[in-house]
A tleap script that builds the chain and sets N, CA, C and O, in Angstrom:
source leaprc.protein.ff14SB
mol = sequence {
  NASP SER VAL ILE GLY CYS PHE ALA HIE HIE
  TYR ASN ALA VAL GLU VAL HIE GLY VAL ARG
  ASN PHE ALA SER ALA THR ASP ASN GLY SER
  CYS TYR GLU ILE ASP ASN LEU THR PRO ALA
  SER PHE SER VAL TYR VAL HIE LEU LYS GLU
  GLY GLY LEU ASP CYS VAL GLY ASP PHE VAL
  ARG TYR ASP ASP ALA VAL GLN TYR SER ALA
  GLU VAL SER ALA GLU TYR GLY TRP PRO ILE
  ARG ASN HIE VAL LEU ASP GLN HIE ARG THR
  THR ASN PHE ALA LYS ARG CGLN
}
set mol.1.N position { 0.824 -1.200 0.000 }
set mol.1.CA position { 0.000 0.000 0.000 }
set mol.1.C position { 0.866 1.260 0.000 }
set mol.1.O position { 0.489 2.274 -0.587 }
set mol.2.N position { 2.012 1.196 0.652 }
set mol.2.CA position { 2.865 2.384 0.703 }
set mol.2.C position { 3.515 2.674 -0.650 }
set mol.2.O position { 3.949 3.800 -0.893 }
set mol.3.N position { 3.589 1.679 -1.531 }
set mol.3.CA position { 4.184 1.881 -2.848 }
set mol.3.C position { 3.153 2.400 -3.841 }
set mol.3.O position { 3.419 3.351 -4.576 }
set mol.4.N position { 1.984 1.782 -3.864 }
set mol.4.CA position { 0.961 2.099 -4.859 }
set mol.4.C position { -0.064 3.094 -4.311 }
set mol.4.O position { -0.634 3.887 -5.061 }
set mol.5.N position { -0.288 3.044 -3.020 }
set mol.5.CA position { -1.192 3.991 -2.377 }
set mol.5.C position { -2.592 3.955 -2.947 }
set mol.5.O position { -3.158 2.886 -3.174 }
set mol.6.N position { -3.141 5.121 -3.173 }
set mol.6.CA position { -4.518 5.227 -3.664 }
set mol.6.C position { -4.592 5.205 -5.191 }
set mol.6.O position { -5.626 5.555 -5.759 }
set mol.7.N position { -3.522 4.803 -5.858 }
set mol.7.CA position { -3.483 4.809 -7.316 }
set mol.7.C position { -3.677 3.430 -7.943 }
set mol.7.O position { -3.415 3.256 -9.133 }
set mol.8.N position { -4.125 2.461 -7.173 }
set mol.8.CA position { -4.290 1.090 -7.673 }
set mol.8.C position { -5.202 1.036 -8.894 }
set mol.8.O position { -5.030 0.171 -9.752 }
set mol.9.N position { -6.154 1.931 -8.983 }
set mol.9.CA position { -7.092 1.919 -10.118 }
set mol.9.C position { -6.408 2.264 -11.447 }
set mol.9.O position { -7.015 2.095 -12.504 }
set mol.10.N position { -5.177 2.737 -11.415 }
set mol.10.CA position { -4.427 3.049 -12.637 }
set mol.10.C position { -3.735 1.824 -13.235 }
set mol.10.O position { -3.261 1.877 -14.370 }
set mol.11.N position { -3.671 0.714 -12.478 }
set mol.11.CA position { -2.877 -0.445 -12.874 }
set mol.11.C position { -3.741 -1.685 -13.069 }
set mol.11.O position { -4.862 -1.767 -12.567 }
set mol.12.N position { -3.183 -2.668 -13.825 }
set mol.12.CA position { -3.952 -3.893 -14.048 }
set mol.12.C position { -3.117 -5.167 -14.056 }
set mol.12.O position { -3.666 -6.245 -14.287 }
set mol.13.N position { -1.816 -5.087 -13.814 }
set mol.13.CA position { -0.977 -6.287 -13.806 }
set mol.13.C position { 0.354 -5.982 -13.134 }
set mol.13.O position { 0.737 -4.827 -12.951 }
set mol.14.N position { 1.050 -7.064 -12.771 }
set mol.14.CA position { 2.397 -6.990 -12.218 }
set mol.14.C position { 3.321 -7.651 -13.231 }
set mol.14.O position { 2.963 -8.676 -13.812 }
set mol.15.N position { 4.517 -7.078 -13.456 }
set mol.15.CA position { 5.466 -7.656 -14.402 }
set mol.15.C position { 6.832 -7.800 -13.749 }
set mol.15.O position { 7.260 -6.948 -12.971 }
set mol.16.N position { 7.508 -8.897 -14.082 }
set mol.16.CA position { 8.878 -9.132 -13.632 }
set mol.16.C position { 9.766 -9.084 -14.873 }
set mol.16.O position { 9.491 -9.751 -15.870 }
set mol.17.N position { 10.832 -8.289 -14.801 }
set mol.17.CA position { 11.769 -8.136 -15.923 }
set mol.17.C position { 13.201 -8.212 -15.422 }
set mol.17.O position { 13.497 -7.859 -14.280 }
set mol.18.N position { 14.083 -8.678 -16.295 }
set mol.18.CA position { 15.504 -8.538 -16.069 }
set mol.18.C position { 15.901 -7.122 -16.433 }
set mol.18.O position { 15.307 -6.523 -17.329 }
set mol.19.N position { 16.899 -6.579 -15.749 }
set mol.19.CA position { 17.364 -5.222 -16.027 }
set mol.19.C position { 18.888 -5.177 -15.991 }
set mol.19.O position { 19.539 -6.042 -15.406 }
set mol.20.N position { 19.445 -4.138 -16.638 }
set mol.20.CA position { 20.885 -3.874 -16.622 }
set mol.20.C position { 21.089 -2.375 -16.454 }
set mol.20.O position { 20.249 -1.567 -16.852 }
set mol.21.N position { 22.216 -2.023 -15.859 }
set mol.21.CA position { 22.596 -0.629 -15.733 }
set mol.21.C position { 23.367 -0.253 -16.997 }
set mol.21.O position { 24.472 -0.743 -17.227 }
set mol.22.N position { 22.781 0.615 -17.809 }
set mol.22.CA position { 23.395 1.030 -19.065 }
set mol.22.C position { 24.133 2.357 -18.952 }
set mol.22.O position { 24.540 2.920 -19.968 }
set mol.23.N position { 24.314 2.866 -17.738 }
set mol.23.CA position { 25.041 4.123 -17.551 }
set mol.23.C position { 26.512 3.906 -17.876 }
set mol.23.O position { 27.077 2.854 -17.574 }
set mol.24.N position { 27.117 4.895 -18.485 }
set mol.24.CA position { 28.547 4.803 -18.781 }
set mol.24.C position { 29.337 5.222 -17.546 }
set mol.24.O position { 28.775 5.752 -16.587 }
set mol.25.N position { 30.620 4.983 -17.579 }
set mol.25.CA position { 31.494 5.332 -16.456 }
set mol.25.C position { 31.510 6.833 -16.189 }
set mol.25.O position { 31.837 7.263 -15.082 }
set mol.26.N position { 31.159 7.630 -17.191 }
set mol.26.CA position { 31.184 9.088 -17.022 }
set mol.26.C position { 29.841 9.662 -16.582 }
set mol.26.O position { 29.744 10.846 -16.261 }
set mol.27.N position { 28.803 8.819 -16.568 }
set mol.27.CA position { 27.480 9.275 -16.126 }
set mol.27.C position { 27.445 9.394 -14.607 }
set mol.27.O position { 28.112 8.640 -13.898 }
set mol.28.N position { 26.669 10.337 -14.123 }
set mol.28.CA position { 26.412 10.434 -12.688 }
set mol.28.C position { 25.165 9.619 -12.391 }
set mol.28.O position { 24.093 9.907 -12.924 }
set mol.29.N position { 25.295 8.615 -11.554 }
set mol.29.CA position { 24.141 7.801 -11.194 }
set mol.29.C position { 24.040 6.554 -12.040 }
set mol.29.O position { 25.047 6.005 -12.488 }
set mol.30.N position { 22.811 6.112 -12.255 }
set mol.30.CA position { 22.576 4.875 -12.985 }
set mol.30.C position { 21.466 5.070 -13.998 }
set mol.30.O position { 20.677 6.011 -13.911 }
set mol.31.N position { 21.422 4.172 -14.948 }
set mol.31.CA position { 20.386 4.197 -15.974 }
set mol.31.C position { 19.973 2.752 -16.233 }
set mol.31.O position { 20.545 2.081 -17.093 }
set mol.32.N position { 18.988 2.282 -15.494 }
set mol.32.CA position { 18.541 0.902 -15.633 }
set mol.32.C position { 17.492 0.803 -16.728 }
set mol.32.O position { 16.560 1.604 -16.808 }
set mol.33.N position { 17.676 -0.202 -17.564 }
set mol.33.CA position { 16.727 -0.479 -18.636 }
set mol.33.C position { 16.396 -1.956 -18.618 }
set mol.33.O position { 17.196 -2.783 -18.181 }
set mol.34.N position { 15.205 -2.276 -19.099 }
set mol.34.CA position { 14.796 -3.669 -19.198 }
set mol.34.C position { 15.722 -4.393 -20.163 }
set mol.34.O position { 15.963 -3.935 -21.280 }
set mol.35.N position { 16.237 -5.534 -19.711 }
set mol.35.CA position { 17.086 -6.387 -20.529 }
set mol.35.C position { 16.848 -7.832 -20.104 }
set mol.35.O position { 17.506 -8.341 -19.197 }
set mol.36.N position { 15.913 -8.474 -20.763 }
set mol.36.CA position { 15.580 -9.853 -20.431 }
set mol.36.C position { 16.538 -10.848 -21.076 }
set mol.36.O position { 16.486 -12.037 -20.760 }
set mol.37.N position { 17.420 -10.388 -21.979 }
set mol.37.CA position { 18.378 -11.283 -22.628 }
set mol.37.C position { 19.612 -11.523 -21.764 }
set mol.37.O position { 20.082 -12.655 -21.651 }
set mol.38.N position { 20.138 -10.456 -21.154 }
set mol.38.CA position { 21.341 -10.571 -20.320 }
set mol.38.C position { 21.170 -9.739 -19.051 }
set mol.38.O position { 21.885 -8.754 -18.864 }
set mol.39.N position { 20.246 -10.111 -18.186 }
set mol.39.CA position { 19.976 -9.290 -17.002 }
set mol.39.C position { 21.099 -9.342 -15.975 }
set mol.39.O position { 21.743 -10.373 -15.780 }
set mol.40.N position { 21.315 -8.205 -15.327 }
set mol.40.CA position { 22.261 -8.131 -14.218 }
set mol.40.C position { 21.522 -8.198 -12.889 }
set mol.40.O position { 22.087 -8.605 -11.875 }
set mol.41.N position { 20.249 -7.793 -12.902 }
set mol.41.CA position { 19.390 -7.864 -11.724 }
set mol.41.C position { 17.945 -7.912 -12.232 }
set mol.41.O position { 17.706 -8.053 -13.431 }
set mol.42.N position { 16.988 -7.794 -11.308 }
set mol.42.CA position { 15.582 -7.979 -11.671 }
set mol.42.C position { 14.734 -6.894 -11.027 }
set mol.42.O position { 15.003 -6.460 -9.906 }
set mol.43.N position { 13.708 -6.463 -11.750 }
set mol.43.CA position { 12.807 -5.441 -11.229 }
set mol.43.C position { 11.366 -5.889 -11.368 }
set mol.43.O position { 11.013 -6.665 -12.257 }
set mol.44.N position { 10.541 -5.378 -10.460 }
set mol.44.CA position { 9.109 -5.633 -10.484 }
set mol.44.C position { 8.422 -4.323 -10.855 }
set mol.44.O position { 8.713 -3.267 -10.293 }
set mol.45.N position { 7.512 -4.416 -11.805 }
set mol.45.CA position { 6.784 -3.254 -12.297 }
set mol.45.C position { 5.283 -3.481 -12.148 }
set mol.45.O position { 4.817 -4.621 -12.119 }
set mol.46.N position { 4.544 -2.401 -12.055 }
set mol.46.CA position { 3.093 -2.477 -12.192 }
set mol.46.C position { 2.747 -1.859 -13.548 }
set mol.46.O position { 3.281 -0.820 -13.936 }
set mol.47.N position { 1.849 -2.523 -14.245 }
set mol.47.CA position { 1.478 -2.139 -15.609 }
set mol.47.C position { 0.324 -1.151 -15.578 }
set mol.47.O position { -0.731 -1.424 -15.005 }
set mol.48.N position { 0.538 -0.014 -16.195 }
set mol.48.CA position { -0.511 1.012 -16.291 }
set mol.48.C position { -1.572 0.584 -17.299 }
set mol.48.O position { -1.237 0.085 -18.373 }
set mol.49.N position { -2.827 0.770 -16.971 }
set mol.49.CA position { -3.929 0.413 -17.873 }
set mol.49.C position { -3.795 1.107 -19.219 }
set mol.49.O position { -4.143 0.535 -20.253 }
set mol.50.N position { -3.294 2.333 -19.212 }
set mol.50.CA position { -3.171 3.104 -20.455 }
set mol.50.C position { -1.851 2.845 -21.168 }
set mol.50.O position { -1.553 3.484 -22.178 }
set mol.51.N position { -1.061 1.914 -20.652 }
set mol.51.CA position { 0.225 1.580 -21.254 }
set mol.51.C position { 1.373 2.128 -20.444 }
set mol.51.O position { 1.273 3.200 -19.848 }
set mol.52.N position { 2.456 1.395 -20.424 }
set mol.52.CA position { 3.636 1.802 -19.677 }
set mol.52.C position { 3.753 1.045 -18.368 }
set mol.52.O position { 2.853 0.304 -17.973 }
set mol.53.N position { 4.882 1.246 -17.705 }
set mol.53.CA position { 5.191 0.549 -16.464 }
set mol.53.C position { 5.728 1.514 -15.428 }
set mol.53.O position { 6.377 2.504 -15.766 }
set mol.54.N position { 5.457 1.225 -14.164 }
set mol.54.CA position { 6.066 1.929 -13.047 }
set mol.54.C position { 6.817 0.905 -12.211 }
set mol.54.O position { 6.243 -0.103 -11.800 }
set mol.55.N position { 8.083 1.154 -11.961 }
set mol.55.CA position { 8.890 0.243 -11.168 }
set mol.55.C position { 8.497 0.364 -9.696 }
set mol.55.O position { 8.384 1.466 -9.159 }
set mol.56.N position { 8.289 -0.804 -9.045 }
set mol.56.CA position { 7.931 -0.812 -7.627 }
set mol.56.C position { 8.919 -1.606 -6.785 }
set mol.56.O position { 8.757 -1.698 -5.569 }
set mol.57.N position { 9.950 -2.188 -7.421 }
set mol.57.CA position { 10.947 -2.920 -6.645 }
set mol.57.C position { 12.117 -3.384 -7.489 }
set mol.57.O position { 11.933 -3.821 -8.625 }
set mol.58.N position { 13.320 -3.291 -6.940 }
set mol.58.CA position { 14.548 -3.737 -7.603 }
set mol.58.C position { 15.216 -4.791 -6.726 }
set mol.58.O position { 15.304 -4.637 -5.507 }
set mol.59.N position { 15.692 -5.874 -7.370 }
set mol.59.CA position { 16.232 -7.003 -6.635 }
set mol.59.C position { 17.448 -7.584 -7.329 }
set mol.59.O position { 17.486 -7.665 -8.557 }
set mol.60.N position { 18.430 -7.985 -6.560 }
set mol.60.CA position { 19.595 -8.664 -7.103 }
set mol.60.C position { 19.225 -10.103 -7.456 }
set mol.60.O position { 19.661 -10.628 -8.481 }
set mol.61.N position { 18.429 -10.730 -6.613 }
set mol.61.CA position { 18.049 -12.132 -6.808 }
set mol.61.C position { 16.687 -12.258 -7.486 }
set mol.61.O position { 15.726 -11.579 -7.124 }
set mol.62.N position { 16.631 -13.130 -8.465 }
set mol.62.CA position { 15.380 -13.412 -9.162 }
set mol.62.C position { 14.298 -13.886 -8.190 }
set mol.62.O position { 13.147 -13.459 -8.277 }
set mol.63.N position { 14.679 -14.776 -7.262 }
set mol.63.CA position { 13.714 -15.317 -6.294 }
set mol.63.C position { 13.010 -14.201 -5.528 }
set mol.63.O position { 11.801 -14.261 -5.304 }
set mol.64.N position { 13.767 -13.190 -5.131 }
set mol.64.CA position { 13.187 -12.085 -4.370 }
set mol.64.C position { 12.205 -11.275 -5.215 }
set mol.64.O position { 11.165 -10.839 -4.721 }
set mol.65.N position { 12.540 -11.077 -6.486 }
set mol.65.CA position { 11.628 -10.351 -7.381 }
set mol.65.C position { 10.328 -11.119 -7.567 }
set mol.65.O position { 9.247 -10.531 -7.556 }
set mol.66.N position { 10.433 -12.428 -7.738 }
set mol.66.CA position { 9.237 -13.258 -7.923 }
set mol.66.C position { 8.379 -13.251 -6.661 }
set mol.66.O position { 7.155 -13.155 -6.742 }
set mol.67.N position { 9.018 -13.352 -5.497 }
set mol.67.CA position { 8.279 -13.335 -4.240 }
set mol.67.C position { 7.534 -12.009 -4.066 }
set mol.67.O position { 6.363 -11.996 -3.689 }
set mol.68.N position { 8.214 -10.906 -4.340 }
set mol.68.CA position { 7.580 -9.596 -4.198 }
set mol.68.C position { 6.436 -9.430 -5.198 }
set mol.68.O position { 5.385 -8.886 -4.856 }
set mol.69.N position { 6.638 -9.899 -6.432 }
set mol.69.CA position { 5.558 -9.798 -7.433 }
set mol.69.C position { 4.338 -10.593 -6.985 }
set mol.69.O position { 3.205 -10.175 -7.226 }
set mol.70.N position { 4.558 -11.737 -6.334 }
set mol.70.CA position { 3.442 -12.546 -5.826 }
set mol.70.C position { 2.704 -11.812 -4.707 }
set mol.70.O position { 1.479 -11.891 -4.611 }
set mol.71.N position { 3.444 -11.105 -3.870 }
set mol.71.CA position { 2.818 -10.332 -2.795 }
set mol.71.C position { 1.963 -9.196 -3.349 }
set mol.71.O position { 0.845 -8.973 -2.886 }
set mol.72.N position { 2.492 -8.478 -4.342 }
set mol.72.CA position { 1.733 -7.382 -4.960 }
set mol.72.C position { 0.504 -7.944 -5.670 }
set mol.72.O position { -0.586 -7.380 -5.568 }
set mol.73.N position { 0.675 -9.048 -6.385 }
set mol.73.CA position { -0.437 -9.689 -7.083 }
set mol.73.C position { -1.541 -10.092 -6.108 }
set mol.73.O position { -2.722 -9.859 -6.363 }
set mol.74.N position { -1.148 -10.691 -5.000 }
set mol.74.CA position { -2.131 -11.124 -4.002 }
set mol.74.C position { -2.862 -9.936 -3.379 }
set mol.74.O position { -4.064 -9.994 -3.118 }
set mol.75.N position { -2.120 -8.871 -3.150 }
set mol.75.CA position { -2.718 -7.676 -2.520 }
set mol.75.C position { -3.783 -7.032 -3.407 }
set mol.75.O position { -4.820 -6.588 -2.914 }
set mol.76.N position { -3.524 -6.981 -4.713 }
set mol.76.CA position { -4.406 -6.240 -5.606 }
set mol.76.C position { -5.195 -7.119 -6.580 }
set mol.76.O position { -6.055 -6.614 -7.302 }
set mol.77.N position { -4.919 -8.412 -6.610 }
set mol.77.CA position { -5.650 -9.314 -7.501 }
set mol.77.C position { -5.245 -9.187 -8.961 }
set mol.77.O position { -6.032 -9.509 -9.851 }
set mol.78.N position { -4.032 -8.725 -9.216 }
set mol.78.CA position { -3.552 -8.552 -10.589 }
set mol.78.C position { -2.788 -9.791 -11.036 }
set mol.78.O position { -2.153 -10.451 -10.214 }
set mol.79.N position { -2.838 -10.118 -12.321 }
set mol.79.CA position { -2.032 -11.234 -12.831 }
set mol.79.C position { -0.555 -10.843 -12.865 }
set mol.79.O position { -0.208 -9.663 -12.921 }
set mol.80.N position { 0.308 -11.869 -12.830 }
set mol.80.CA position { 1.750 -11.655 -12.939 }
set mol.80.C position { 2.191 -12.054 -14.340 }
set mol.80.O position { 1.866 -13.140 -14.819 }
set mol.81.N position { 2.926 -11.176 -14.984 }
set mol.81.CA position { 3.533 -11.467 -16.282 }
set mol.81.C position { 5.047 -11.514 -16.066 }
set mol.81.O position { 5.680 -10.493 -15.800 }
set mol.82.N position { 5.601 -12.693 -16.184 }
set mol.82.CA position { 7.027 -12.869 -15.931 }
set mol.82.C position { 7.751 -12.938 -17.269 }
set mol.82.O position { 7.584 -13.902 -18.016 }
set mol.83.N position { 8.551 -11.926 -17.575 }
set mol.83.CA position { 9.239 -11.824 -18.860 }
set mol.83.C position { 10.689 -12.297 -18.803 }
set mol.83.O position { 11.401 -12.229 -19.804 }
set mol.84.N position { 11.126 -12.768 -17.653 }
set mol.84.CA position { 12.499 -13.252 -17.506 }
set mol.84.C position { 12.627 -14.579 -18.258 }
set mol.84.O position { 11.818 -15.487 -18.065 }
set mol.85.N position { 13.632 -14.686 -19.103 }
set mol.85.CA position { 13.839 -15.900 -19.889 }
set mol.85.C position { 14.188 -17.070 -18.977 }
set mol.85.O position { 14.811 -16.893 -17.930 }
set mol.86.N position { 13.780 -18.265 -19.388 }
set mol.86.CA position { 13.959 -19.457 -18.562 }
set mol.86.C position { 15.386 -19.647 -18.071 }
set mol.86.O position { 15.581 -20.049 -16.923 }
set mol.87.N position { 16.384 -19.376 -18.892 }
set mol.87.CA position { 17.762 -19.621 -18.491 }
set mol.87.C position { 18.238 -18.694 -17.374 }
set mol.87.O position { 19.279 -18.947 -16.769 }
set mol.88.N position { 17.491 -17.623 -17.092 }
set mol.88.CA position { 17.863 -16.699 -16.020 }
set mol.88.C position { 17.034 -16.904 -14.762 }
set mol.88.O position { 17.217 -16.203 -13.767 }
set mol.89.N position { 16.123 -17.866 -14.812 }
set mol.89.CA position { 15.276 -18.140 -13.648 }
set mol.89.C position { 15.967 -19.140 -12.739 }
set mol.89.O position { 16.619 -20.075 -13.205 }
set mol.90.N position { 15.819 -18.935 -11.450 }
set mol.90.CA position { 16.416 -19.871 -10.506 }
set mol.90.C position { 15.364 -20.610 -9.695 }
set mol.90.O position { 15.701 -21.433 -8.844 }
set mol.91.N position { 14.083 -20.321 -9.953 }
set mol.91.CA position { 12.992 -21.018 -9.290 }
set mol.91.C position { 11.981 -21.415 -10.340 }
set mol.91.O position { 12.085 -21.005 -11.496 }
set mol.92.N position { 11.013 -22.203 -9.950 }
set mol.92.CA position { 9.971 -22.654 -10.879 }
set mol.92.C position { 8.580 -22.193 -10.482 }
set mol.92.O position { 7.600 -22.636 -11.081 }
set mol.93.N position { 8.461 -21.305 -9.478 }
set mol.93.CA position { 7.114 -20.985 -9.028 }
set mol.93.C position { 6.483 -19.786 -9.690 }
set mol.93.O position { 5.437 -19.334 -9.225 }
set mol.94.N position { 7.052 -19.245 -10.741 }
set mol.94.CA position { 6.414 -18.183 -11.527 }
set mol.94.C position { 6.663 -18.484 -12.998 }
set mol.94.O position { 7.787 -18.350 -13.481 }
set mol.95.N position { 5.645 -18.879 -13.692 }
set mol.95.CA position { 5.776 -19.201 -15.115 }
set mol.95.C position { 5.253 -18.051 -15.950 }
set mol.95.O position { 4.327 -17.347 -15.549 }
set mol.96.N position { 5.848 -17.870 -17.102 }
set mol.96.CA position { 5.431 -16.822 -18.031 }
set mol.96.C position { 3.981 -17.017 -18.399 }
set mol.96.O position { 3.533 -18.135 -18.657 }
set mol.97.N position { 3.245 -15.910 -18.420 }
set mol.97.CA position { 1.821 -15.977 -18.756 }
set mol.97.C position { 1.584 -15.410 -20.129 }
set mol.97.O position { 0.446 -15.377 -20.595 }
savepdb mol mol.pdb
quit
């Protein structure tokens, strides 16, 4: 509730994606982008009904991202869309929908 607050009506699904930091050595900060082919870590997003995603959690471990996505899904009744490729998964309890 502290992440989504009173804006739940804007969303309709939870998504799990692999991500990588694409910032160069000269950039200040980081620039994470979805990269399901060669992920360095994993993020959980909520899908906006009108299109687009809002990140609600970043995780080093795939298992943690899947667990958090299940918690968000249970809280709001949204389906989970797991876009992480099979070779990057370390558990079997979240299958691509």
